[in-house]
Coordinates of C-alpha atoms in Angstrom, one line a residue:
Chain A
X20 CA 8.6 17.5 31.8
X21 CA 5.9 16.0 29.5
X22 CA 7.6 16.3 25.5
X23 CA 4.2 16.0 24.0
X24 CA 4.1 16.4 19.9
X25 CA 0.9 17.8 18.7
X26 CA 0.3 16.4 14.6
X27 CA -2.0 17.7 12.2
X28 CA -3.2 14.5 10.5
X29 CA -3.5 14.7 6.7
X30 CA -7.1 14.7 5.4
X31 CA -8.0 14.9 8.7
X32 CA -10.6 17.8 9.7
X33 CA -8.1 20.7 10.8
X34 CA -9.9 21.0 14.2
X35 CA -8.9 17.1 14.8
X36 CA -5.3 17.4 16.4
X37 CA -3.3 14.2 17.6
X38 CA -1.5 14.8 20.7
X39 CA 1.7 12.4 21.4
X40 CA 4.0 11.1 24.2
X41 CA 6.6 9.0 24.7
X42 CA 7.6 7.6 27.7
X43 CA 10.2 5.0 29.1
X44 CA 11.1 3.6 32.3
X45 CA 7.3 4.5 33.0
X46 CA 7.0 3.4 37.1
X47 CA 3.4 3.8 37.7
X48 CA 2.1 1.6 35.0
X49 CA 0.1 0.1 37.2
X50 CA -2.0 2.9 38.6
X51 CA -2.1 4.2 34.9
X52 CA -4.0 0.9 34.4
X53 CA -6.4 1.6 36.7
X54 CA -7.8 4.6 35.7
X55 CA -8.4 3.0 32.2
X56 CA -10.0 0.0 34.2
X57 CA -12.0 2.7 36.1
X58 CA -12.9 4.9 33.3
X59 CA -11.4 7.7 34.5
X60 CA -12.3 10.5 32.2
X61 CA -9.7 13.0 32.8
X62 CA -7.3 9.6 31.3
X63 CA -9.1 9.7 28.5
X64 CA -5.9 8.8 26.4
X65 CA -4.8 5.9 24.2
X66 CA -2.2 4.2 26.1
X67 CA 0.1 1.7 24.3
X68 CA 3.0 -0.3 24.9
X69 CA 5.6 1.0 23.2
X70 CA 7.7 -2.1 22.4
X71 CA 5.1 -3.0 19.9
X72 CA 5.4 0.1 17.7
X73 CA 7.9 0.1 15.4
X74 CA 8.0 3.5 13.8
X75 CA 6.0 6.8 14.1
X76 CA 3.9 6.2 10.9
X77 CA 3.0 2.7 12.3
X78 CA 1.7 4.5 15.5
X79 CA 0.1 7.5 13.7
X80 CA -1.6 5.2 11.2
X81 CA -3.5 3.5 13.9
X82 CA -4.9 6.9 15.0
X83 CA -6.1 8.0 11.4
X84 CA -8.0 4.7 10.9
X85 CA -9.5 5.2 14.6
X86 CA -10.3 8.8 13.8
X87 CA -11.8 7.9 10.6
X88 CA -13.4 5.0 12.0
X89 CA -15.0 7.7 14.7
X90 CA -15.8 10.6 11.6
X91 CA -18.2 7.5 9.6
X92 CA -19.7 6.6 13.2
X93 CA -17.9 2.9 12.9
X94 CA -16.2 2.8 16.2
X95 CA -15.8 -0.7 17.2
X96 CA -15.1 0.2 21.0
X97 CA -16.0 2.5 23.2
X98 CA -14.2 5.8 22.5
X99 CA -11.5 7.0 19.8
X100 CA -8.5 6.2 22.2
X101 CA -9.6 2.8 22.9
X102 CA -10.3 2.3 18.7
X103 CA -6.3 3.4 17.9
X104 CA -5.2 0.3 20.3
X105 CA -7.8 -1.7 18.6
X106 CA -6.6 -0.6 15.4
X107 CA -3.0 -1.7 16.2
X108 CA -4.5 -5.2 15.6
X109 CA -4.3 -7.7 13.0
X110 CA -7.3 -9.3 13.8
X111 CA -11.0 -8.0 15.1
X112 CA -10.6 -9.7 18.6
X113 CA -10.9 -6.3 20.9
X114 CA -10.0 -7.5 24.2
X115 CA -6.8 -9.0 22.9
X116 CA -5.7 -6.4 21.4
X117 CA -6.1 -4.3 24.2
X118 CA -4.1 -7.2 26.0
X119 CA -1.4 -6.8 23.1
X120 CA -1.0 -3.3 22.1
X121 CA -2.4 -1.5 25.0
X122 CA -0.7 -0.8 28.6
X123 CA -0.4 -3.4 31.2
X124 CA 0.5 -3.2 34.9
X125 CA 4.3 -4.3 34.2
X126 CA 4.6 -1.6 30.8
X127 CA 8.0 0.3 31.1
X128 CA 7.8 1.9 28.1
X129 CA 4.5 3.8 26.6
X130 CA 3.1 5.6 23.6
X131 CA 0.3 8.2 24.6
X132 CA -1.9 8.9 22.3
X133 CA -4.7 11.8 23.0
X134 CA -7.6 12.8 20.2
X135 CA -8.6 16.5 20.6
X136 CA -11.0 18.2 18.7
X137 CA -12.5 21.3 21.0
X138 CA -9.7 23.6 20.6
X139 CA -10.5 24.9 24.6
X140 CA -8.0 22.0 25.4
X141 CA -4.9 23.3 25.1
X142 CA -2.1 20.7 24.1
X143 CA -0.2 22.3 27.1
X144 CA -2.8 21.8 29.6
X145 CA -2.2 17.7 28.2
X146 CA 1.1 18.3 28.6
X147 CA 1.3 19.9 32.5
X148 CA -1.4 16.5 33.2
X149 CA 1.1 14.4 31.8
X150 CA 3.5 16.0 33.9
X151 CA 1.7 15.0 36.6
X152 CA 0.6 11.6 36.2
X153 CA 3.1 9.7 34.0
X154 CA 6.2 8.6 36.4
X155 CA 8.8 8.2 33.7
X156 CA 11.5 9.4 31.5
X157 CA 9.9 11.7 28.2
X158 CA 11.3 10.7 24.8
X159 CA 11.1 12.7 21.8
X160 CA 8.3 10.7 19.1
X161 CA 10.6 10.0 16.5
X162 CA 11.9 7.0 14.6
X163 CA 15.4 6.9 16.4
X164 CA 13.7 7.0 20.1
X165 CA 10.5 4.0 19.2
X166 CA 13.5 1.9 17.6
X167 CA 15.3 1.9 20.6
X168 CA 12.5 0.3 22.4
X169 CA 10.7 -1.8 19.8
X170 CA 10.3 -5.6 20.6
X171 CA 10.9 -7.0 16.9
X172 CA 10.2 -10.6 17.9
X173 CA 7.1 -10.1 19.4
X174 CA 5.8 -7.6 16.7
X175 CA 6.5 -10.3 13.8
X176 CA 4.7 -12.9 16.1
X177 CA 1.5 -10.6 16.6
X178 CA 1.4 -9.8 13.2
X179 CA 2.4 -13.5 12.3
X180 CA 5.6 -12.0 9.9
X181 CA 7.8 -14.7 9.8
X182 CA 11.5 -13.3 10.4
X183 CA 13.4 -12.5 7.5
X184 CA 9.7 -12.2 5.6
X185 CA 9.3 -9.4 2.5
X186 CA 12.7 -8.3 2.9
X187 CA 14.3 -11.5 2.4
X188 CA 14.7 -10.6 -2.0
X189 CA 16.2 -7.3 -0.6
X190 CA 18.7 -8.3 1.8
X191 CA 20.2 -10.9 0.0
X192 CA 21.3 -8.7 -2.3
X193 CA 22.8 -6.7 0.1
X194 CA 25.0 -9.5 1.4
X195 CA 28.3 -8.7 3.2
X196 CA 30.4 -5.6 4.3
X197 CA 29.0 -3.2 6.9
X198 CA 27.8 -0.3 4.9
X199 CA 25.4 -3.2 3.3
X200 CA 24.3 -4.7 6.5
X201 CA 22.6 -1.6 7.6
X202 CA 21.6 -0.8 4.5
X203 CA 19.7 -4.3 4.9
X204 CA 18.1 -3.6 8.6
X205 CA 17.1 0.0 7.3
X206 CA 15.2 -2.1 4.6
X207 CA 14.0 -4.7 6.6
X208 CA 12.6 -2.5 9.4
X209 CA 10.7 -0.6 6.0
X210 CA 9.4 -3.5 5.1
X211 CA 8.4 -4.7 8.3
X212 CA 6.3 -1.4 9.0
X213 CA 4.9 -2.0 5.4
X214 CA 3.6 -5.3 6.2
X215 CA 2.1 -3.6 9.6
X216 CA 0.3 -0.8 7.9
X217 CA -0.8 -3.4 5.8
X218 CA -2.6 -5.5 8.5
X219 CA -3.7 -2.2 10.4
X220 CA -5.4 -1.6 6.6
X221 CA -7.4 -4.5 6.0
X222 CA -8.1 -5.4 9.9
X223 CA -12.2 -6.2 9.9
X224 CA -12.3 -7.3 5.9
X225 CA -14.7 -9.8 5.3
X226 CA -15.5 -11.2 1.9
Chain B
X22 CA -18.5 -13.2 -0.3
X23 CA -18.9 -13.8 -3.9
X24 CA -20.4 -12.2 -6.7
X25 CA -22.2 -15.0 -7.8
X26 CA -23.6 -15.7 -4.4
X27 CA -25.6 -12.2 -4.3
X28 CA -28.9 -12.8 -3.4
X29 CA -32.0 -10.8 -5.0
X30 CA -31.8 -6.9 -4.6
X31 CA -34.8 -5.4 -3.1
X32 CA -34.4 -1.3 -3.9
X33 CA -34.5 0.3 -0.9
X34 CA -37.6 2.5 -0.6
X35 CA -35.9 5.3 0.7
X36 CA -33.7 5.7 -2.6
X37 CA -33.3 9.1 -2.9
X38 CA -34.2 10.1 -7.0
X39 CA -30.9 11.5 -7.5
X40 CA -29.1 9.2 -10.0
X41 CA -29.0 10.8 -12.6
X42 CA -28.3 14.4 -10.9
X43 CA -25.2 12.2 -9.8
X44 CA -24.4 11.4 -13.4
X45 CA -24.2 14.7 -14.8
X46 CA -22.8 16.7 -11.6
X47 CA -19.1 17.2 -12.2
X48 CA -15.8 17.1 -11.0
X49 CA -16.9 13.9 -9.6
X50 CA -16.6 14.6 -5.8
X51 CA -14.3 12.7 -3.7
X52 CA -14.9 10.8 -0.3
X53 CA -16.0 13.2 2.6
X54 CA -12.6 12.9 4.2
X55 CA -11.1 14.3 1.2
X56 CA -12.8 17.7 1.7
X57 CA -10.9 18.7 4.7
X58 CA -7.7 19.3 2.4
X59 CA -6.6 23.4 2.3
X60 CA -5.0 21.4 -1.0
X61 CA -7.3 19.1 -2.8
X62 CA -5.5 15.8 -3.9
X63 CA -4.6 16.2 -7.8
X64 CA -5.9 14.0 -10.1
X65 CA -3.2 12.0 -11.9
X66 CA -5.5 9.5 -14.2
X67 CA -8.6 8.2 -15.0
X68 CA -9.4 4.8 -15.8
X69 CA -12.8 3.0 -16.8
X70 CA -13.3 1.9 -13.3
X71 CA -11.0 4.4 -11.2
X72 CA -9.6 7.8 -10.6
X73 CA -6.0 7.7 -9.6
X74 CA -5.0 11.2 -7.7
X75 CA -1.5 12.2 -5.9
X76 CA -1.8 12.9 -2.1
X77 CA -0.4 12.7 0.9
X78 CA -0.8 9.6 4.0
X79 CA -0.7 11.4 7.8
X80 CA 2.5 13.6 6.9
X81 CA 3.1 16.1 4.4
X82 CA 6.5 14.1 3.4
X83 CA 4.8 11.1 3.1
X84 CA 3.3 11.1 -0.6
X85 CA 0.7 8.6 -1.8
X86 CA -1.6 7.2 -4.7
X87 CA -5.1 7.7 -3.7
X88 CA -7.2 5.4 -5.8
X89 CA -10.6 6.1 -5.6
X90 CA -13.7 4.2 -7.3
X91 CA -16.7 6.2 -7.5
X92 CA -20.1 5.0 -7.3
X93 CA -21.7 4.1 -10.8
X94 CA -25.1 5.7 -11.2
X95 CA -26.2 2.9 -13.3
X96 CA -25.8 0.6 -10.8
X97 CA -27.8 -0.6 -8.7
X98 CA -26.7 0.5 -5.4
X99 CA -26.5 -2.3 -3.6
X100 CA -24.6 -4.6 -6.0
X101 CA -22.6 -1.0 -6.7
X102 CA -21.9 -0.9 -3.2
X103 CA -20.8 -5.0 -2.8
X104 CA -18.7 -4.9 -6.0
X105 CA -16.4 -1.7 -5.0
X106 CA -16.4 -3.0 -1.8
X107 CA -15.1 -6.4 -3.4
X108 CA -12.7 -5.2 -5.6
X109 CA -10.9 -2.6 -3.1
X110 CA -10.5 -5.3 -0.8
X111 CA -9.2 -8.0 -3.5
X112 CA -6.4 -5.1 -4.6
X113 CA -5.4 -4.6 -0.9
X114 CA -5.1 -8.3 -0.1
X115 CA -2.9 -9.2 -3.3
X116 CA -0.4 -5.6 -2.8
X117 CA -0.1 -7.1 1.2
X118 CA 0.9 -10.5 -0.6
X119 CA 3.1 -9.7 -2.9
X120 CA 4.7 -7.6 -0.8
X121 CA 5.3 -10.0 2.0
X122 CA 6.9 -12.5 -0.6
X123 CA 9.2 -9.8 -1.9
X124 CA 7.8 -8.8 -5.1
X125 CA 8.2 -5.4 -6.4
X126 CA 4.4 -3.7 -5.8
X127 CA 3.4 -0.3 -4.0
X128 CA 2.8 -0.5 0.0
X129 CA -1.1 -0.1 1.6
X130 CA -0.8 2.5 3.5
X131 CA -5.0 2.8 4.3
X132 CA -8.3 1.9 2.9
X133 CA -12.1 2.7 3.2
X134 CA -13.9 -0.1 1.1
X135 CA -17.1 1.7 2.1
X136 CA -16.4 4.5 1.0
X137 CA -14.4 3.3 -2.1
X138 CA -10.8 4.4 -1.6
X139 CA -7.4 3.1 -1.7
X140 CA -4.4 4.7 -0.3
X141 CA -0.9 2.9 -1.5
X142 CA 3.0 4.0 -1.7
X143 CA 3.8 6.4 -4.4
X144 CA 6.3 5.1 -6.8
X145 CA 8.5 7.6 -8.0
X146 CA 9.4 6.7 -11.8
X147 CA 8.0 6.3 -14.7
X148 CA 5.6 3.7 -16.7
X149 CA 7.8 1.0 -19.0
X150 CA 5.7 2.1 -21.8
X151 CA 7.2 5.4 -21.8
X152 CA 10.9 4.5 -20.7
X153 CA 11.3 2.0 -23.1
X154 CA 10.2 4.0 -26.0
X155 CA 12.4 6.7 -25.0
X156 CA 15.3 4.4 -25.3
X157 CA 14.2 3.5 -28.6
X158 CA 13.6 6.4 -29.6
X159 CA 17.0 7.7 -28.8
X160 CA 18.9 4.2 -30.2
X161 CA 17.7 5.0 -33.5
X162 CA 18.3 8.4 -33.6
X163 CA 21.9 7.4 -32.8
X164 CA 21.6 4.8 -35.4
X165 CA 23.2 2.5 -33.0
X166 CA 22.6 -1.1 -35.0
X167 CA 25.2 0.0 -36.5
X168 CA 27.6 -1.3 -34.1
X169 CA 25.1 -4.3 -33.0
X170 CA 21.4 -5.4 -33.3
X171 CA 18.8 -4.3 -31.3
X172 CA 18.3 -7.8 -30.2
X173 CA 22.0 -8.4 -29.0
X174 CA 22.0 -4.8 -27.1
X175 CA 23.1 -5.9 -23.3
X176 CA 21.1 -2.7 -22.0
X177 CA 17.6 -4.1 -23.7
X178 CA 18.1 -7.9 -22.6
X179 CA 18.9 -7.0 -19.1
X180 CA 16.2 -4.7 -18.6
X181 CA 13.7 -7.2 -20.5
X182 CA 15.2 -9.7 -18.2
X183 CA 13.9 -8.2 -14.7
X184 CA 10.5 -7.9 -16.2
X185 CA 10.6 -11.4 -16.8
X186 CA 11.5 -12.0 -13.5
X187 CA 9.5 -10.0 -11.9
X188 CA 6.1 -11.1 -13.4
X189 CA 7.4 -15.1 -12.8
X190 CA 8.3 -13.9 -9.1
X191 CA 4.8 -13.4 -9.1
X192 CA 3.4 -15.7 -10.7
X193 CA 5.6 -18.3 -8.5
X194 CA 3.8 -16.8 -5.2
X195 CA 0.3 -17.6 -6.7
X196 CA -1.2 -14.1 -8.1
X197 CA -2.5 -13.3 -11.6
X198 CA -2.1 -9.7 -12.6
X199 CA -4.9 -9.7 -15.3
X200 CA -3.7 -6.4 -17.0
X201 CA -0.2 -6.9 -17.9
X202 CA 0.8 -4.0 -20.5
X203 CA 4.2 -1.6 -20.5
X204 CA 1.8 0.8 -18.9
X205 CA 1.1 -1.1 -15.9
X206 CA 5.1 -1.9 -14.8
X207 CA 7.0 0.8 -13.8
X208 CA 10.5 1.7 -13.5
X209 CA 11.2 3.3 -9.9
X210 CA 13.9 6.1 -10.2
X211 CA 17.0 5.2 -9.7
X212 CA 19.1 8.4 -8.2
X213 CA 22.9 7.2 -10.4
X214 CA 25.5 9.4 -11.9
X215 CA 25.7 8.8 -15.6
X216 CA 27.9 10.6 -18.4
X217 CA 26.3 12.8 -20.0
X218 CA 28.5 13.2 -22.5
X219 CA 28.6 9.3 -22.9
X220 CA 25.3 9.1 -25.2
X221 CA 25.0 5.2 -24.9
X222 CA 25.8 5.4 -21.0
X223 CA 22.9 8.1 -20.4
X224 CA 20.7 6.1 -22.8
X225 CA 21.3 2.8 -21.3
X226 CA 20.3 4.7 -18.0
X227 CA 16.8 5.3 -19.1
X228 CA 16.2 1.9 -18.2
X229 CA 17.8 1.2 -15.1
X230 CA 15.9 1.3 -11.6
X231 CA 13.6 -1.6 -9.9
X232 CA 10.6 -3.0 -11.8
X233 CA 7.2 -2.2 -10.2
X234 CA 4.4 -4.3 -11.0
X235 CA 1.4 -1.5 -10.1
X236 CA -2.5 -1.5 -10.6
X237 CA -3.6 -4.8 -9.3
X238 CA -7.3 -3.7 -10.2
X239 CA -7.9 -6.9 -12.1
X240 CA -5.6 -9.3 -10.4
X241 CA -6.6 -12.6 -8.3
X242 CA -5.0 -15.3 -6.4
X243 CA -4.5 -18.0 -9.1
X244 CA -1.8 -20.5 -9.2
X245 CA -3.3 -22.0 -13.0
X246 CA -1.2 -22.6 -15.5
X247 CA -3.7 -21.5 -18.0
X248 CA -4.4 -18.3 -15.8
X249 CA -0.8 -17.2 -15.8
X250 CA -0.4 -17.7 -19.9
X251 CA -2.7 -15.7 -20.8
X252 CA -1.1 -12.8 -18.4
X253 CA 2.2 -14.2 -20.4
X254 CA 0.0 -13.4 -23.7
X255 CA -1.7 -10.1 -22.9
X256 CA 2.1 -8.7 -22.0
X257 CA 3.2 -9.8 -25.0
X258 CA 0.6 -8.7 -27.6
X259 CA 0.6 -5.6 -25.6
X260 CA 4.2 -5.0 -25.9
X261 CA 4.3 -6.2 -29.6
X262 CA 1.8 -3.1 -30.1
X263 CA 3.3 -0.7 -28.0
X264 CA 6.8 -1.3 -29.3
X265 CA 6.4 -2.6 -32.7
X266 CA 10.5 -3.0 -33.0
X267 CA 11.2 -4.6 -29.6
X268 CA 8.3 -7.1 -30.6
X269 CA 10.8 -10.2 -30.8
X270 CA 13.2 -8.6 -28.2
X271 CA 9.7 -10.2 -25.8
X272 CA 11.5 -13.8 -25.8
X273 CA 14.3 -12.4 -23.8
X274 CA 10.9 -11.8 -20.7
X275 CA 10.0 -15.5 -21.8
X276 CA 13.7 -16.9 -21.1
X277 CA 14.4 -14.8 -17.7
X278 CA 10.0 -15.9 -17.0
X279 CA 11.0 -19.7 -17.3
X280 CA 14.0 -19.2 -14.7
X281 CA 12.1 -17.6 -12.4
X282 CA 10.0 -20.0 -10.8
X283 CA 9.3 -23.9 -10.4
X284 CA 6.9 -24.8 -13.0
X285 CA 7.6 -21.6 -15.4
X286 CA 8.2 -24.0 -18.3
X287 CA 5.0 -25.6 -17.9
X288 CA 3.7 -22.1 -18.6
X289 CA 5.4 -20.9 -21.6
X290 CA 4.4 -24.6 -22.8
X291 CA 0.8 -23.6 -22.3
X292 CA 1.5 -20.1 -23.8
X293 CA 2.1 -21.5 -27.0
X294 CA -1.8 -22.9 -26.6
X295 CA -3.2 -19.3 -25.9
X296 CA -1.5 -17.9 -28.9
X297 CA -3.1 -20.2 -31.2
X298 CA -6.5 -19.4 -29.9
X299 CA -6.4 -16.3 -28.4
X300 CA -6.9 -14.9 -24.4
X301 CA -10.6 -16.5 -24.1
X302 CA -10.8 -20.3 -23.7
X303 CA -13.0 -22.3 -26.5
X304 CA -16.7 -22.2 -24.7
X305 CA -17.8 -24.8 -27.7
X306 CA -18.5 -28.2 -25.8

């Protein structure tokens, strides 16, 4: 049973929805891989690991700058769901960040993100393929569920955040006793998807 | 790229003749992204260069400033298009900065330098301008130098404190705001429990909460002496003209500045140059 969450976008064009799963324990990461590597077009999706998300905005940020990317004809790559994996990235290098954000044969854990905008595609036709194809256990797209699977380390390294970073002023302050300590991580894990969206944001500025 | 680098502007041939149709047309139409919105973003304030609306990034919870700089007519349009393109990128770059090294500024959240937008974190509050003058508004009216001078009020040095310390924070990570007033530091609300019934309490509350440095429109990455003093001096003849009777309540900002950061007395030092002469550096010689 697929849990896809269909999102209006704001600012968006109301017939652009954004269609989202969340998976973990996925088993068949491998043959999901393939059909990207194929160009299989009924797996036209955006398939991302999930351990490098760290919240819902960070993930639904990189599909407004890929759909926005696609409405002024800038599309880097070559369709919307390969642009939100390349708009995970810090830096304009495509095929690492498809290496980075995207799936991989050994992914256990995966965001799936699908651009519709003909209505005739239902989001529970997506969700009965899903059923079908994805081998793994549906999550609910929320905060508590991508937290639970987020890779912090690696995220600060691919984003180069050293740990500790922006919400170092914050967190001293917070200092001891256990209502303050997660006080602090709340803050820090704000901060650290501000500095993301951030990157995400000025990914491709040159002068 | 830099401005002074631009090469010779051919007009493109294809200009369509519709400048000063652009010029007159108005409301001044936002971004074709925008105009998918069943609710259009509100317009919030106008500035020479900017408009500043309230909106909303990806959710409907998530609110947001929209800064948007619209194409000058009189312009030519390829410089036009280089310099918004500039100075949207220059804003984003120095928010990401600051707010990696912990200073007090609104989050990106999404740009279009093309297209001339900004999209950064709401801050919920209110400008120091008004705040401020609200609590001395309301200290008179209580006539409360009767008990203590203005100077010597705990509530006014604190507060005057954290702005101190928040332009030498950053200052000390090696940015220049290049419009410090009271209007462009904010004061983000604080949610606390006050007395009502306790007058100084609920007045001394007016200027609690974080200090926000916002509109980095004019700022660069600077790590000059002379740079940061005359940010020091705009602040300061702002102030003294926005709050005639705090005027010499500023040196309480100077003492929390020169705390705030290595090489912060070096500044104040150079301050007392800029006063003598003014914010623009002698060109004689």
């Amino acid at each position: 049973m697929a849990l896809l969450e269909t999102i209006q976008l704001e600012h968006l064009p109301q017939c652009h929805k954004v269609h989202i799963a969340l998976y973990r324990d996925v088993k068949n990461a491998a043959f999901l891989h393939d059909q990207l590597l194929a160009g299989n077009a009924s797996f036209e999706y955006a398939l991302i690991d999930a351990s490098v998300i760290v919240s819902k905005i960070h993930a639904l940020a990189a599909a407004y700058r890929a759909v926005n990317d696609m409405l002024s004809d800038r599309l880097r790559s070559r369709n919307v769901h390969s642009e939100i994996v390349f708009s995970l990235s810090p830096n304009n290098n495509i095929a690492e960040s498809f290496r980075r954000f995207g799936i991989t044969p050994s992914t256990t854990s995966l965001l799936l993100i699908k651009i519709t905008t003909d209505p005739s595609l239902s989001a529970s036709d997506i969700a009965s393929h899903l059923t079908t194809s994805i081998e793994g256990e549906a999550l609910p797209f929320t905060d508590e569920s991508i937290e639970n699977v987020t890779d912090l380390a690696r995220v600060r390294k691919i984003y180069k955040l050293n740990a500790g970073g922006g919400a170092k002023g914050k967190g001293g302050k917070g200092g001891k006793g256990g209502v303050n300590n997660v006080t602090s991580r709340v803050d820090e894990r704000k901060e650290l998807e501000v500095a993301v969206l951030g990157a995400i944001a000025l990914r491709g500025a040159t002068n | 790229m830099s401005i002074d680098a631009l090469s010779p502007l051919p007009l493109p041939a294809d200009q369509p003749p519709d400048l000063l149709h652009r010029a007159t047309s108005s409301p001044l139409p936002l971004p074709p992204i925008f105009n998918n919105d069943p609710a259009p973003p509100e317009l919030i304030t106008q500035g020479a260069e900017a408009l500043l609306y309230r909106t909303t990034y990806l959710l409907p919870s998530m609110l947001c400033a929209l800064k948007y700089r619209p194409s000058k007519p009189y312009r030519h349009p390829i410089l036009d298009a280089r310099l918004t393109k500039h100075r949207i990128l220059s804003e984003a770059r120095v928010l990401v900065k600051c707010r990696r090294e912990g200073v007090a500024v609104p989050a990106v959240y999404a740009l279009d330098e093309r297209e001339g937008w900004l999209m950064i974190e709401w801050v919920e509050g209110e400008v120091v301008r008004i705040k401020l003058n609200e609590w001395l508004k309301r200290r008179k009216e209580v006539d409360a130098q009767a008990e203590r001078p203005l100077l010597e009020d705990p509530a006014l040095k604190d507060f005057l404190g954290r702005v101190g310390t928040a332009v030498g924070k950053m200052h000390g990570i090696g940015i220049v705001h290049g419009d410090l007033t009271s209007s462009n530091l904010m004061l983000r609300l604080k949610e606390e429990a006050v007395n009502p019934a306790d007058e100084e309490e609920s007045r001394n509350a007016v200027l609690k909460g974080e200090v926000v440095l916002i509109d980095f429109g004019l700022a660069s990455q600077s790590t000059a002496d002379e740079d940061r003093a005359v940010d020091l001096y705009v602040l300061e003849r702002a102030f003294g003209s926005t709050h005639p009777s705090a005027e010499e309540a500023f040196a309480e900002v100077l003492a929390a500045y020169g705390k705030s950061f290595k090489g912060a007395n070096i500044v104040l030092k150079k301050l007392e140059d800029v006063r003598m002469r003014g914010r623009k550096r002698s060109m004689l010689g």
